[in-house]
Amino acid sequence: MQKVRKGDRVKVVSGEDRGKIGKVLRVFPDRGRALVEGVNIVTKHQRPTQTVREPGIIKREAPIHLSNLKVVCPECGAPTRIAFTVVERQKMRRCKQCGATFA
Ligand SMILES: [Zn+2]
């Protein structure tokens, strides 16, 4: 089970985008990275291809390392470290700030 999951709100705690909060669009568990909306924007020079007709400069998110992220607790709204706990035989994530559990 991942600490950071798709759909989470996360806060960037280090690097250029420190302080930004965004939604997790995708997690890459094997690379230990996540794609976060509006975070770690890189500029790509797009050449025209068969699928992309318009050449030019496009901006898109690049995956950011999970160690730079903290999950924003859905209960207390604080960026927190995540613990794991078992509630009624289900593995849940637990906010280390307020103790709330969530899937
Ligand atoms: Zn909390």
XYZ file of C-alpha atoms and ligand atoms in Angstrom:
104
model
C 0.000 0.000 0.000
C 1.243 3.406 -0.944
C 1.406 6.366 1.378
C 0.595 8.648 -1.499
C -2.293 7.665 -3.700
C -3.964 8.978 -6.800
C -6.508 11.679 -5.965
C -4.760 12.759 -2.752
C -4.056 16.385 -2.060
C -0.373 16.755 -1.344
C 1.901 19.580 -0.299
C 5.393 19.997 -1.687
C 7.860 20.313 1.186
C 11.115 20.847 -0.645
C 12.534 21.946 -3.937
C 11.490 24.717 -6.264
C 7.785 24.144 -5.766
C 7.938 24.120 -1.985
C 4.623 25.184 -0.477
C 2.520 24.279 -3.487
C -0.513 22.090 -2.967
C -1.871 19.937 -5.746
C -3.812 16.829 -6.572
C -2.012 13.595 -7.303
C -2.715 12.646 -10.892
C -0.670 9.480 -10.982
C 1.748 7.502 -8.807
C 4.751 5.598 -10.102
C 5.484 3.193 -7.227
C 8.535 1.609 -8.816
C 10.135 5.001 -9.367
C 8.976 6.407 -6.038
C 7.480 9.386 -7.792
C 4.128 10.989 -8.379
C 2.646 13.316 -10.928
C 1.028 16.254 -9.146
C -1.249 18.781 -10.770
C 0.539 22.107 -11.246
C 3.762 20.919 -9.604
C 7.185 20.442 -11.152
C 6.235 21.994 -14.464
C 8.751 21.418 -17.209
C 8.881 23.000 -20.610
C 9.059 20.690 -23.560
C 9.765 21.581 -27.099
C 7.207 19.779 -29.157
C 7.972 18.805 -32.705
C 5.095 18.145 -35.007
C 4.320 14.432 -35.219
C 1.502 12.437 -36.655
C -0.554 12.855 -33.513
C 0.517 16.368 -32.499
C 0.081 18.829 -35.287
C 1.116 22.030 -33.536
C 4.806 22.458 -32.902
C 6.018 24.745 -30.150
C 6.656 24.884 -26.460
C 4.379 23.004 -24.142
C 4.379 22.959 -20.374
C 3.564 19.829 -18.461
C 4.035 18.241 -15.087
C 6.990 15.969 -14.470
C 6.904 13.309 -11.749
C 8.224 14.536 -8.401
C 9.870 12.341 -5.794
C 7.554 11.169 -3.020
C 10.032 12.312 -0.388
C 9.283 15.896 -1.444
C 5.587 15.457 -0.739
C 3.376 15.352 2.294
C -0.191 14.150 2.146
C -2.721 16.774 3.171
C -4.988 15.072 5.692
C -8.614 15.013 4.471
C -9.767 15.367 8.087
C -7.640 18.107 9.640
C -6.219 19.685 6.493
C -2.649 19.582 7.763
C 0.237 18.261 5.708
C 1.204 15.134 7.548
C 3.310 12.063 7.616
C 1.337 8.900 7.136
C 1.185 5.868 9.357
C -0.555 2.627 8.577
C -3.097 1.031 10.792
C -5.645 -1.738 10.576
C -9.278 -0.868 11.186
C -11.799 -3.674 11.100
C -9.339 -5.847 9.182
C -8.791 -3.191 6.572
C -5.463 -1.534 6.137
C -5.936 2.194 6.436
C -3.728 5.242 6.381
C -3.561 7.329 9.504
C -2.738 11.009 9.878
C 0.101 11.493 12.329
C -1.228 14.951 13.151
C -4.807 14.278 14.187
C -4.974 10.504 14.194
C -7.789 10.279 11.649
C -7.835 7.194 9.481
C -8.668 7.125 5.804
C -8.338 4.749 2.885
Zn -5.252 14.857 10.190
